[in-house]
Structures are given as structure tokens and as C-alpha cells.
Amino acid sequence: MKVVFVNLHGDTNMVAAYLHSLIEKAGYNITTIHFRRLLLEITPVSEEELQVLKREIDKINPDVVMMSVNSISFWTAVKVSKILKDRKIVWGGVQPLIAPEMCLKYVDIIVRGEGDGAAIDVLRAIENGKRMNKIKNVWVKKKNNIVKNDFRPLVEDLNLLPIPDFSDKNKLYIIGNRVYNKNPLPHLKYGYNICFSRGCPFSCRYCINHFYNKTFKHKYLRRRSVDSVIGELLHAKKIFPKMTNVAFWDDVFMTDLNWLREFADKYKKHINLPFFAYGNPKFVKEESMILLKKAGIDFFDMGVQSGSERIRKVFGRFDSNDDIIRADRILYKLNVVHGYDIIFSEFETSKDIEEGINFFLKLKKPFKVQRNRLVYYPGFEITNMALKEGRIKKEQIASMDKNLRGQVMNRGEAQKFPMMNYFYFIGNKLIPNFVVKYMLKNKWHQKHPVIMTEVGEMINKIENTKYSIKNMLKMIYLGEYSYAYNRIFRKEHYLGL
């Protein structure tokens, strides 16, 4: 039986790579179509792109089309499903978990929760012409009725799951109106993405993990063994012999000190590549960061979300200002390059933001700040709070707002909320704190909002240009001359490829 998996989340997406491997291992003929570059998701999908996708799927003529859908990609998934209305379509992912009835308006079969066993059971049922009324984790629409099956037990041993398949075998890449049998972008050969755990020990109200923890009784957090992680990375180095770095996308990297001790030794011995990881102030200890430094960490991203303790409590976070300052001092002492994630929301007042700015000025420079806008996902606790308090309208909820494309702050929102521009300057060692304090005291965000936005955007552009030049020189050094040429001299070709 032939299966097509349409990936809506970029060619580096780990879910797509894992499901391809899982379904292939189960004996099915699967083709993964990476539909659009992740960069292009800031714009709505065009009719031309949809027709290119339909043409390629019609060539394959699969028995089943599967998609992983989240709240941001929801309307793209709806459009894809409409052009494939005569085919058997199955949705999985976050959106079917948090808004199942909404999904079943557009497809007849959804997988809720973990899809490892359920996806294969659905394919077996379709292959053998059997009903799905008793397949756990699966909801099925039958005319005006919905069969709602219970959740199955969570996967206990993540070590038994197959390694994600990031190769070009049985893959198509649709970028603009062009179709490629091999990935035209070279980044996968040099940077490897991995996630060795599922879940998070925390239940922040704005995050999917609070939904997981509530739904699965705080049993969702699981982790693979160190040997399993090292095994996957050794496999990756064989496939991509020029691999230069690794990105760990686990929500909190160092929750277990014994695991970390074993990891640091084995990673340094067998992999020995610089890597990126996420963390939380509560878990930043001197020993843990020494271990990560020894293993080769080259950037550590720490979620703090706000410099205001009041706002962090609204978000359901329990890290204090003292926790963040203690973690910051450790990172500075050990010379770990790091950054902080912050989230702006309708819960914040000007006083909260000012408090946050003054708090960040207490941290040791240099550090980066990733500015995000709070996205309100359906069914999340923070969303229900915002609706109840009248801070947002229902139309602003992700998957109801058709124009929502992501959570990273953009120029338009910086102009609407000019106080956010101070975070362009905070952390930059070339801008003394007294300058930021002077601007804040004299309310530049009110008197000169356009100037602040433009200067902030200029700083951001300089940082991005520095990164692009560094990356370009790296690509040239590694022999990616065609890619470098298109990036420099044919930018429109590169963006729309």
C-alpha cells in the first residue's frame, strides 16, 4: 500500500523524518513530500503551489495521505485536504489533540496524542478494509456522528522507536512551483536536529506541555538512554560525513544530572561537535553547565519569558528573579554563549514591561534576546484566562485567526508596542546600560517610537547579516558553490526556488 506524508513544517522537521521511518519500517511504500520552505510559511499558500502538490500526489496515486497539523499550519492543511478531497486523508499532530471537532469538519480520520502505534493501526485498517471504531487514539467521523476512542498507554521505552530518516530517499521537495528529488538546500548535511525526550517537567499555561501533563496525568515526560542518543548521532555522521553541529530541541535539556554526566563523556568521545540546547533557570547548576561546556555546547537558550515575576506567575512559571540571576552568573562565569526567550502578551502593562527591562539590565552582557508574541492556542489555560478576562477575542485564537503565521515579533508589532524595542538594545555589549535607562526614563518609546523601531530593526539586520556572512563563508568553504551563488546573486531564486 502506498502512503504519502505531506510535511507542512519545513525540511528539517523531526516529526516528518520520524514518521517516514516508522511507516517504512511497518512495511509501507511511503513518500514524504516537504511542502514549502519553513521560511515561506510567513505568506499564505498560493493556488499555484497547491496545484503543483496535487500533481505530484496524483502521479504517486497513494492509498492514503497523512499530515501532521498544528494550529499555525491548520489552514494550509485545510486547503491541501480540499484539493485532495477524493483521497483517504488522515491528520495527526497537535491540532487534532487540542481541537478535534474543529479538525473533523475537514477530514474524517484524526489521530490524537502519540501516533506511534495508532498511525500504523489506521494504515492496517485501511489496507484490510476494516473499521476503526476501536482503534485507540483515533477519532472517526461517520456522517453526523463521531466515534471517539480513548487514549492508549504512552510509549514507555523511547529507545525502541526507529531513528528519523533525514535522507533524500523517497522524498520530494516542493518549493514555489519547483519540485526536487533531492533537497536543494544544503543545511541538513551540516546541522543535525535531534530530540531525545518527550514532554517537560513544567506546565506553563501557554505551552503544549501543560496540555500533555493535564491529559496524561503528568506521566508524559520520558527520555531515551544516552546510548540511544549517541547511536542516532553516530548514524547521522555516517549519512552526513561533513556534519559540523547538532541542535537538541528538547524542552529542557538537563533534567537528570546522572544522565548528563554519562552524556557529556560519551558525546565528547564519540561525537565531539558543537551543539545547541534549551534549558530552564531551575536546572542551571554549575556542575551541569560545566558538563555541557565540556561536551561542546556553543549556544544555550534559556526560557524566562518575562522579567516581571507577576507575569511569570500568570504564565504558570515558578522561577524567581533570583533563580534567573543565579543562572545568568553561572553562564557568564563559564563563558557559555547564551540567550533568553521572552514573550509579550495582553496580560502585561507598561509597568510590567518596564520592570522587565530593568530586570534584564541586571544580567551580565553579552546575551541575545529572542522576542516572541504570545500565541493563544485553542483549549490552553492561558487562552481561557485571556478570553474570560476580555483580553482577547475568540477570533485571535490560533487556527481561528487565518492570518496568524508565527510567534516571532515583527516590525509591525514593534511599531504597535514600541516598549518592546528596548529588548533590541538589552544584552548588546556595545550599548551601555545607562543609555537604555536614559531612553526608558525619558520615554523614548512614546516620544520617538519610529526611531526606536528603525534602530532596533537595524541592529537586528546587522546581527542577521553577520550570521549570513558567516554561514555563506562556511558554505563556500564546504564546497556549496551553487547554493552560495544563488543566495548572493539570485536571491529571488533562492527564496522561491
Coordinates of C-alpha atoms in Angstrom, one line a residue:
M1 CA 0.0 0.0 0.0
K2 CA 1.3 3.4 -0.9
V3 CA 1.3 6.3 1.6
V4 CA 2.2 10.0 1.1
F5 CA 3.1 12.1 4.1
V6 CA 2.7 15.8 3.4
N7 CA 5.0 17.7 5.7
L8 CA 3.9 21.3 6.3
H9 CA 6.7 22.3 8.7
G10 CA 10.0 22.6 6.8
D11 CA 12.5 20.0 5.6
T12 CA 14.3 19.9 9.0
N13 CA 11.1 18.8 10.8
M14 CA 11.8 15.9 13.1
V15 CA 8.3 14.6 13.2
A16 CA 8.2 14.1 9.4
A17 CA 11.6 12.3 9.4
Y18 CA 10.5 10.0 12.3
L19 CA 7.1 9.1 10.8
H20 CA 8.7 8.3 7.5
S21 CA 11.0 5.9 9.2
L22 CA 8.2 4.4 11.3
I23 CA 5.8 3.9 8.4
E24 CA 8.5 2.4 6.2
K25 CA 9.6 0.1 8.9
A26 CA 6.0 -1.2 9.1
G27 CA 6.3 -2.3 5.5
Y28 CA 4.5 0.5 3.6
N29 CA 5.7 2.3 0.5
I30 CA 5.9 5.8 1.8
T31 CA 6.9 9.1 0.1
T32 CA 7.4 12.2 2.1
I33 CA 6.6 15.5 0.4
H34 CA 8.2 18.5 2.1
F35 CA 5.7 21.2 1.0
R36 CA 7.2 24.7 1.0
R37 CA 10.2 26.1 2.9
L38 CA 9.5 26.9 6.5
L39 CA 10.7 30.5 5.7
L40 CA 7.8 30.8 3.2
E41 CA 5.1 30.0 5.8
I42 CA 5.0 33.7 6.6
T43 CA 2.9 34.0 3.4
P44 CA -0.3 32.1 2.6
V45 CA 0.0 29.1 0.3
S46 CA -0.8 30.0 -3.3
E47 CA -3.1 28.2 -5.7
E48 CA -0.2 27.5 -7.9
E49 CA 1.7 25.8 -5.1
L50 CA -1.4 23.7 -4.3
Q51 CA -1.7 22.6 -7.9
V52 CA 1.9 21.6 -8.0
L53 CA 1.4 19.5 -4.9
K54 CA -1.7 17.9 -6.2
R55 CA 0.0 17.0 -9.5
E56 CA 2.8 15.2 -7.7
I57 CA 0.4 13.3 -5.4
D58 CA -1.7 12.3 -8.4
K59 CA 1.5 10.9 -10.0
I60 CA 2.2 8.7 -6.9
N61 CA -1.5 7.8 -6.6
P62 CA -1.3 6.9 -2.9
D63 CA -3.9 4.9 -1.0
V64 CA -3.6 7.3 2.0
V65 CA -2.4 10.8 2.5
M66 CA -1.2 11.7 6.0
M67 CA -0.4 15.1 7.6
S68 CA 0.8 16.4 11.0
V69 CA -1.1 19.5 11.7
N70 CA -0.6 22.3 14.3
S71 CA -2.6 25.5 14.9
I72 CA -0.3 27.6 12.7
S73 CA -0.4 25.2 9.7
F74 CA -4.1 24.4 10.2
W75 CA -5.5 26.4 7.3
T76 CA -2.8 25.2 4.9
A77 CA -3.7 21.7 5.9
V78 CA -7.4 22.5 5.2
K79 CA -6.5 23.8 1.7
V80 CA -4.4 20.8 0.9
S81 CA -7.1 18.5 2.1
K82 CA -9.7 20.2 -0.1
I83 CA -7.7 19.7 -3.3
L84 CA -7.3 16.0 -2.3
K85 CA -10.9 15.5 -1.2
D86 CA -11.3 12.3 -3.2
R87 CA -8.5 10.6 -1.3
K88 CA -8.3 9.0 2.1
I89 CA -6.8 11.6 4.4
V90 CA -5.5 11.2 8.0
W91 CA -4.5 14.1 10.2
G92 CA -2.3 13.8 13.3
G93 CA -0.3 16.3 15.4
V94 CA -1.1 18.9 18.0
Q95 CA -4.3 20.4 16.4
P96 CA -6.3 17.1 16.4
L97 CA -5.3 16.7 20.1
I98 CA -6.4 20.1 21.3
A99 CA -9.2 20.9 18.8
P100 CA -10.5 17.5 17.5
E101 CA -14.0 18.6 16.5
M102 CA -12.6 21.5 14.5
C103 CA -10.4 19.2 12.5
L104 CA -13.2 16.7 11.8
K105 CA -15.0 19.5 9.9
Y106 CA -12.4 19.0 7.2
V107 CA -11.3 15.3 7.4
D108 CA -12.8 12.1 8.5
I109 CA -9.9 10.5 10.4
I110 CA -7.7 12.0 13.1
V111 CA -5.0 10.6 15.4
R112 CA -4.9 12.2 18.8
G113 CA -1.9 12.0 21.1
E114 CA 1.0 9.8 20.3
G115 CA 0.8 8.4 16.8
D116 CA 3.5 5.7 17.0
G117 CA 1.0 2.8 17.2
A118 CA -2.2 4.5 16.1
A119 CA -0.9 5.6 12.7
I120 CA 0.2 2.0 11.9
D121 CA -3.1 0.6 13.2
V122 CA -5.0 3.1 10.9
L123 CA -3.0 2.1 7.9
R124 CA -3.6 -1.6 8.7
A125 CA -7.4 -1.0 8.9
I126 CA -7.5 0.9 5.6
E127 CA -5.3 -1.8 3.9
N128 CA -7.6 -4.6 5.1
G129 CA -10.9 -2.7 4.8
K130 CA -11.7 -2.8 8.5
R131 CA -13.5 -0.3 10.7
M132 CA -11.6 2.0 13.1
N133 CA -14.2 2.1 15.8
K134 CA -11.9 0.5 18.4
I135 CA -8.5 1.9 17.5
K136 CA -7.3 3.9 20.5
N137 CA -6.1 7.4 19.9
V138 CA -8.3 7.6 16.8
W139 CA -11.5 9.6 16.2
V140 CA -13.5 8.9 13.1
K141 CA -16.4 10.9 11.6
K142 CA -19.3 8.8 10.3
K143 CA -21.9 11.0 8.6
N144 CA -23.1 13.2 11.5
N145 CA -21.6 11.0 14.3
I146 CA -18.1 11.0 15.7
V147 CA -16.5 7.8 17.1
K148 CA -14.3 9.0 20.0
N149 CA -11.8 6.3 21.0
D150 CA -9.9 6.6 24.3
F151 CA -6.2 7.2 24.6
R152 CA -3.8 4.2 24.5
P153 CA -1.0 3.9 27.1
L154 CA 2.0 6.2 26.3
V155 CA 5.1 4.6 24.7
E156 CA 7.2 3.6 27.7
D157 CA 10.6 2.9 26.1
L158 CA 11.5 5.5 23.6
N159 CA 14.7 3.6 22.8
L160 CA 12.6 1.1 20.8
L161 CA 11.5 3.8 18.3
P162 CA 13.2 4.0 14.9
I163 CA 15.8 6.6 14.0
P164 CA 14.3 9.5 12.0
D165 CA 15.0 9.4 8.2
F166 CA 16.5 12.7 7.0
S167 CA 17.9 11.2 3.8
D168 CA 16.6 12.1 0.3
K169 CA 15.4 8.5 -0.3
N170 CA 11.7 8.6 -1.3
K171 CA 11.4 12.3 -0.6
L172 CA 10.2 15.2 -2.7
Y173 CA 10.8 18.9 -2.0
I174 CA 8.2 21.4 -3.4
I175 CA 9.5 25.0 -3.1
G176 CA 7.4 27.6 -5.0
N177 CA 6.4 25.9 -8.3
R178 CA 9.5 23.7 -8.5
V179 CA 9.8 20.1 -7.5
Y180 CA 13.1 18.4 -6.4
N181 CA 14.1 14.8 -5.8
K182 CA 16.9 15.9 -3.6
N183 CA 17.0 18.7 -1.1
P184 CA 18.2 21.8 -3.0
L185 CA 19.2 23.4 0.3
P186 CA 22.4 22.1 1.9
H187 CA 21.9 22.8 5.6
L188 CA 20.8 19.2 6.6
K189 CA 24.2 17.9 5.5
Y190 CA 25.9 20.0 8.1
G191 CA 23.5 20.6 11.0
Y192 CA 21.6 17.7 12.6
N193 CA 18.3 18.1 14.6
I194 CA 17.5 15.7 17.4
C195 CA 15.1 15.4 20.3
F196 CA 15.7 12.6 22.8
S197 CA 12.8 13.2 25.1
R198 CA 9.1 13.8 25.1
G199 CA 7.5 16.2 27.4
C200 CA 8.6 18.7 30.0
P201 CA 8.7 18.8 33.8
F202 CA 6.9 22.1 33.8
S203 CA 3.3 23.0 32.9
C204 CA 3.5 26.6 31.7
R205 CA -0.1 27.7 30.8
Y206 CA 0.9 28.9 27.2
C207 CA 2.7 25.7 26.3
I208 CA 1.5 22.4 24.8
N209 CA 3.3 20.6 27.7
H210 CA 0.7 21.8 30.2
F211 CA -1.9 20.2 27.9
Y212 CA 0.1 17.0 27.8
N213 CA 0.6 16.9 31.5
K214 CA -3.0 17.5 32.3
T215 CA -4.2 15.0 29.7
F216 CA -1.8 12.2 30.6
K217 CA -1.7 12.8 34.4
H218 CA 1.9 14.2 34.5
K219 CA 3.4 11.0 33.0
Y220 CA 4.3 12.4 29.6
L221 CA 7.9 13.2 30.4
R222 CA 10.2 10.4 29.1
R223 CA 13.7 10.3 27.9
R224 CA 15.9 8.0 25.8
S225 CA 19.1 6.5 27.1
V226 CA 22.4 8.1 26.4
D227 CA 23.5 5.1 24.3
S228 CA 20.4 5.5 22.1
V229 CA 21.1 9.2 21.6
I230 CA 24.8 8.6 20.7
G231 CA 23.7 5.8 18.4
E232 CA 21.4 8.1 16.4
L233 CA 24.2 10.7 16.2
L234 CA 26.7 8.2 15.0
H235 CA 24.2 7.1 12.4
A236 CA 23.8 10.7 11.3
K237 CA 27.6 11.2 11.0
K238 CA 27.7 8.2 8.6
I239 CA 24.9 9.7 6.4
F240 CA 26.2 13.2 6.7
P241 CA 30.0 12.9 7.0
K242 CA 30.5 16.6 6.8
M243 CA 28.2 17.3 9.7
T244 CA 29.5 20.3 11.7
N245 CA 27.0 20.8 14.5
V246 CA 24.0 19.4 16.4
A247 CA 20.8 21.0 17.7
F248 CA 19.0 19.4 20.6
W249 CA 15.3 20.6 20.6
D250 CA 14.3 19.1 23.9
D251 CA 12.2 21.4 26.1
V252 CA 14.7 21.2 29.0
F253 CA 18.0 19.5 28.2
M254 CA 19.4 18.8 31.7
T255 CA 16.7 17.5 34.0
D256 CA 18.7 14.5 35.2
L257 CA 22.3 15.1 36.4
N258 CA 23.3 11.4 36.3
W259 CA 22.1 11.2 32.7
L260 CA 24.0 14.4 31.9
R261 CA 27.3 13.1 33.4
E262 CA 27.1 10.0 31.2
F263 CA 26.1 12.1 28.1
A264 CA 29.0 14.5 28.5
D265 CA 31.6 11.8 28.5
K266 CA 30.2 9.8 25.6
Y267 CA 29.2 12.8 23.5
K268 CA 32.7 14.2 23.7
K269 CA 34.3 10.8 23.0
H270 CA 32.1 9.7 20.1
I271 CA 30.5 12.9 18.5
N272 CA 32.6 15.9 19.6
L273 CA 30.7 18.5 17.7
P274 CA 29.4 21.9 18.9
F275 CA 25.7 21.8 19.9
F276 CA 22.7 23.9 20.8
A277 CA 20.4 23.2 23.7
Y278 CA 17.4 24.6 25.7
G279 CA 17.3 25.0 29.4
N280 CA 15.4 26.4 32.4
P281 CA 16.9 28.5 35.2
K282 CA 15.8 26.0 37.8
F283 CA 18.2 23.4 36.2
V284 CA 21.2 25.6 35.6
K285 CA 23.7 24.5 38.2
E286 CA 27.5 25.0 38.0
E287 CA 28.1 21.3 37.6
S288 CA 25.5 20.8 34.8
M289 CA 26.9 23.7 32.8
I290 CA 30.5 22.6 33.3
L291 CA 29.4 19.2 31.9
L292 CA 27.7 20.9 28.9
K293 CA 30.7 23.1 28.3
K294 CA 32.9 20.0 28.4
A295 CA 30.7 18.2 25.9
G296 CA 30.8 21.1 23.5
I297 CA 27.8 23.4 23.9
D298 CA 28.2 26.5 21.8
F299 CA 24.8 28.2 22.4
F300 CA 22.4 27.8 25.4
D301 CA 18.9 29.2 25.1
M302 CA 17.1 29.8 28.4
G303 CA 13.3 30.5 28.5
V304 CA 12.5 33.1 31.1
Q305 CA 9.5 34.7 29.1
S306 CA 9.4 37.9 31.2
G307 CA 11.5 40.0 33.5
S308 CA 8.3 40.5 35.6
E309 CA 7.7 38.0 38.3
R310 CA 4.0 38.8 38.2
I311 CA 3.8 37.9 34.6
R312 CA 5.7 34.7 35.0
K313 CA 3.2 33.7 37.7
V314 CA 0.4 34.5 35.2
F315 CA 2.2 32.2 32.7
G316 CA 2.3 29.4 35.3
R317 CA 6.1 29.7 35.8
F318 CA 7.8 29.3 39.1
D319 CA 11.3 30.6 38.5
S320 CA 12.1 33.7 40.6
N321 CA 14.3 36.7 39.6
D322 CA 16.9 35.2 42.0
D323 CA 16.8 31.9 40.1
I324 CA 17.4 33.7 36.8
I325 CA 20.2 35.9 38.1
R326 CA 21.9 32.9 39.7
A327 CA 21.7 31.0 36.4
D328 CA 22.9 34.1 34.5
R329 CA 26.0 34.4 36.7
I330 CA 26.9 30.8 36.2
L331 CA 26.6 31.1 32.4
Y332 CA 28.7 34.3 32.5
K333 CA 31.4 32.7 34.8
L334 CA 31.7 29.7 32.5
N335 CA 31.7 31.9 29.3
V336 CA 28.7 30.0 27.8
V337 CA 27.3 31.9 24.9
H338 CA 23.6 32.2 25.7
G339 CA 20.3 33.9 25.1
Y340 CA 16.9 34.4 26.6
D341 CA 13.4 33.8 25.2
I342 CA 10.8 36.4 26.2
I343 CA 7.1 36.5 25.4
F344 CA 5.0 39.7 25.2
S345 CA 1.2 39.3 25.9
E346 CA -2.0 41.2 26.6
F347 CA -1.6 40.4 30.3
E348 CA 1.3 42.9 30.5
T349 CA 1.0 46.5 31.5
S350 CA 3.6 49.2 30.7
K351 CA 4.7 48.9 34.4
D352 CA 5.3 45.1 33.9
I353 CA 7.4 45.7 30.7
E354 CA 9.4 48.5 32.4
E355 CA 10.0 46.2 35.4
G356 CA 11.2 43.5 32.9
I357 CA 13.5 45.9 31.1
N358 CA 15.1 47.0 34.4
F359 CA 15.5 43.4 35.4
F360 CA 17.2 42.4 32.2
L361 CA 19.7 45.3 32.7
K362 CA 20.9 43.4 35.8
L363 CA 22.1 40.4 33.7
K364 CA 25.6 40.1 32.5
K365 CA 26.3 41.1 28.9
P366 CA 26.6 39.9 26.3
F367 CA 23.4 37.8 25.6
K368 CA 20.8 37.6 22.9
V369 CA 17.1 38.1 23.4
Q370 CA 14.5 36.3 21.3
R371 CA 11.4 38.4 21.2
N372 CA 8.1 36.5 20.8
R373 CA 4.4 37.3 20.8
L374 CA 2.1 35.1 22.9
V375 CA 0.1 32.9 20.7
Y376 CA -3.2 31.8 22.1
Y377 CA -3.9 28.1 21.2
P378 CA -7.3 26.6 21.5
G379 CA -8.1 25.0 24.8
F380 CA -4.9 26.2 26.6
E381 CA -5.3 27.5 30.1
I382 CA -3.8 30.9 29.2
T383 CA -6.3 31.2 26.3
N384 CA -9.2 30.5 28.6
M385 CA -7.9 33.1 31.1
A386 CA -7.5 35.8 28.4
L387 CA -11.0 35.1 27.0
K388 CA -12.6 35.2 30.4
E389 CA -10.8 38.5 31.3
G390 CA -11.7 40.1 28.0
R391 CA -8.1 40.5 26.9
I392 CA -8.6 38.8 23.5
K393 CA -11.4 37.9 21.2
K394 CA -12.2 34.4 20.0
E395 CA -11.1 35.4 16.5
Q396 CA -7.5 35.9 17.8
I397 CA -7.1 32.3 18.8
A398 CA -4.6 30.3 16.7
S399 CA -6.3 28.3 13.9
M400 CA -9.3 30.7 14.1
D401 CA -7.1 33.7 13.1
K402 CA -6.3 32.8 9.5
N403 CA -3.6 35.5 9.2
L404 CA -1.5 34.2 12.1
R405 CA 1.8 32.9 10.8
G406 CA 4.0 32.5 13.8
Q407 CA 5.0 33.9 17.2
V408 CA 8.3 35.8 16.5
M409 CA 7.9 39.6 16.8
N410 CA 8.0 41.5 13.6
R411 CA 8.3 45.2 12.6
G412 CA 4.6 45.8 12.6
E413 CA 4.1 44.6 16.1
A414 CA 7.2 46.5 17.3
Q415 CA 5.6 49.7 16.0
K416 CA 2.3 48.8 17.8
F417 CA 4.1 48.1 21.1
P418 CA 7.2 50.3 21.0
M419 CA 8.4 49.4 24.5
M420 CA 9.4 46.0 23.1
N421 CA 12.1 47.7 21.1
Y422 CA 14.2 48.2 24.3
F423 CA 14.9 44.5 24.1
Y424 CA 16.8 45.1 20.9
F425 CA 19.4 47.0 22.9
I426 CA 19.5 44.9 26.1
G427 CA 22.3 42.4 26.0
N428 CA 24.3 44.2 23.4
K429 CA 27.7 44.8 24.9
L430 CA 28.2 47.8 22.6
I431 CA 25.2 49.7 24.1
P432 CA 25.8 50.7 27.7
N433 CA 23.0 50.1 30.2
F434 CA 22.9 53.8 31.1
V435 CA 21.8 54.6 27.5
V436 CA 18.9 52.2 27.8
K437 CA 18.0 53.6 31.2
Y438 CA 18.1 57.2 29.9
M439 CA 15.8 56.2 26.9
L440 CA 13.4 54.5 29.3
K441 CA 13.4 57.3 31.8
N442 CA 12.7 59.9 29.1
K443 CA 10.1 57.6 27.5
W444 CA 11.6 57.4 24.1
H445 CA 9.1 54.6 23.3
Q446 CA 6.4 57.3 23.4
K447 CA 8.3 60.3 22.0
H448 CA 10.3 58.5 19.3
P449 CA 8.6 55.2 18.5
V450 CA 9.5 55.2 14.8
I451 CA 13.2 55.9 15.6
M452 CA 13.4 53.2 18.2
T453 CA 11.8 50.7 15.8
E454 CA 14.1 51.6 12.9
V455 CA 17.2 51.5 15.1
G456 CA 16.1 48.2 16.6
E457 CA 15.5 46.7 13.2
M458 CA 18.9 48.0 12.0
I459 CA 20.6 46.2 15.0
N460 CA 18.6 43.1 14.2
K461 CA 19.6 43.3 10.5
I462 CA 23.3 43.7 11.4
E463 CA 23.1 40.6 13.5
N464 CA 21.4 38.7 10.8
T465 CA 23.8 39.9 8.2
K466 CA 26.8 38.8 10.3
Y467 CA 25.2 35.4 10.7
S468 CA 24.5 35.2 6.9
I469 CA 28.1 36.1 6.0
K470 CA 29.5 33.6 8.5
N471 CA 27.1 30.9 7.1
M472 CA 28.0 31.9 3.5
L473 CA 31.7 31.6 4.1
K474 CA 31.1 28.2 5.7
M475 CA 29.1 27.0 2.7
I476 CA 31.8 28.2 0.3
Y477 CA 34.5 26.5 2.4
L478 CA 32.4 23.3 2.3
G479 CA 32.1 23.4 -1.5
E480 CA 28.4 24.6 -1.8
Y481 CA 29.2 27.0 -4.6
S482 CA 25.9 26.8 -6.4
Y483 CA 24.0 27.5 -3.2
A484 CA 26.2 30.4 -2.3
Y485 CA 25.8 31.8 -5.8
N486 CA 22.0 31.7 -5.7
R487 CA 22.0 33.2 -2.2
I488 CA 24.2 36.2 -3.3
F489 CA 23.3 36.8 -6.9
R490 CA 19.8 35.2 -7.3
K491 CA 18.1 35.9 -4.1
E492 CA 14.6 35.7 -5.6
H493 CA 15.6 32.3 -7.0
Y494 CA 16.8 31.2 -3.5
L495 CA 13.7 32.4 -1.7
G496 CA 11.2 31.0 -4.1
L497 CA 13.4 28.3 -5.6

